Amino acid sequence: MSATATETLRKTHVVYGEMLLVQNKLDDSYAQFGEALKLAPNDPEATDGQKRVVLAKNYAAMEA
């Protein structure tokens, strides 16, 4: 896969992960960020996305 195609796919996973996070689909969101990290292991956007999913899960557990 070309570098451009890989970057486009990475961005797609990150954007979809963001959308799922907003919809509170946390497991699916975490998985999308994980797919982005498979393509770019040190990607700060995907890493930050996964951290925000964990925070959202912890907040939901605290609220319960």
Short mmCIF file of C-alpha atoms in Angstrom, two decimals:
data_model
loop_
_atom_site.label_atom_id
_atom_site.label_comp_id
_atom_site.label_asym_id
_atom_site.label_seq_id
_atom_site.Cartn_x
_atom_site.Cartn_y
_atom_site.Cartn_z
CA MET A 1 0.00 0.00 0.00
CA SER A 2 1.34 3.43 -0.86
CA ALA A 3 2.16 5.95 1.83
CA THR A 4 -0.70 8.18 0.68
CA ALA A 5 -3.21 5.33 0.83
CA THR A 6 -1.98 4.30 4.28
CA GLU A 7 -2.29 7.87 5.56
CA THR A 8 -5.80 8.20 4.10
CA LEU A 9 -6.86 4.94 5.73
CA ARG A 10 -5.32 6.03 9.05
CA LYS A 11 -7.22 9.32 8.93
CA THR A 12 -10.44 7.46 8.09
CA HIS A 13 -10.06 5.24 11.16
CA VAL A 14 -9.35 8.27 13.37
CA VAL A 15 -12.34 10.25 12.06
CA TYR A 16 -14.64 7.24 12.40
CA GLY A 17 -13.30 6.64 15.91
CA GLU A 18 -14.12 10.25 16.78
CA MET A 19 -17.66 9.88 15.44
CA LEU A 20 -18.21 6.71 17.45
CA LEU A 21 -16.84 8.38 20.58
CA VAL A 22 -19.35 11.21 20.20
CA GLN A 23 -22.11 8.58 19.83
CA ASN A 24 -20.85 6.92 23.05
CA LYS A 25 -20.01 3.69 21.18
CA LEU A 26 -16.87 3.34 23.22
CA ASP A 27 -15.72 -0.19 22.37
CA ASP A 28 -16.13 0.42 18.65
CA SER A 29 -14.41 3.78 18.94
CA TYR A 30 -11.44 2.25 20.78
CA ALA A 31 -11.16 -0.40 18.07
CA GLN A 32 -11.08 2.21 15.29
CA PHE A 33 -8.28 4.10 17.01
CA GLY A 34 -6.51 0.74 17.39
CA GLU A 35 -6.76 0.13 13.65
CA ALA A 36 -5.19 3.55 13.03
CA LEU A 37 -2.37 2.63 15.40
CA LYS A 38 -1.71 -0.57 13.43
CA LEU A 39 -1.03 1.62 10.40
CA ALA A 40 0.94 4.30 12.29
CA PRO A 41 2.08 2.93 15.68
CA ASN A 42 3.07 6.32 17.14
CA ASP A 43 0.11 8.30 15.80
CA PRO A 44 -0.72 10.96 18.41
CA GLU A 45 -4.33 11.40 17.22
CA ALA A 46 -5.13 7.71 17.61
CA THR A 47 -3.31 7.47 20.93
CA ASP A 48 -5.19 10.50 22.23
CA GLY A 49 -8.46 9.01 20.97
CA GLN A 50 -7.90 5.79 22.87
CA LYS A 51 -7.05 7.75 26.02
CA ARG A 52 -10.29 9.72 25.69
CA VAL A 53 -12.28 6.48 25.30
CA VAL A 54 -10.71 5.15 28.51
CA LEU A 55 -11.57 8.41 30.29
CA ALA A 56 -15.17 8.22 29.04
CA LYS A 57 -15.46 4.62 30.28
CA ASN A 58 -14.03 5.57 33.66
CA TYR A 59 -16.37 8.54 33.94
CA ALA A 60 -19.38 6.34 33.07
CA ALA A 61 -18.31 3.81 35.72
CA MET A 62 -17.95 6.58 38.28
CA GLU A 63 -21.41 7.93 37.45
CA ALA A 64 -23.01 4.49 37.89
#
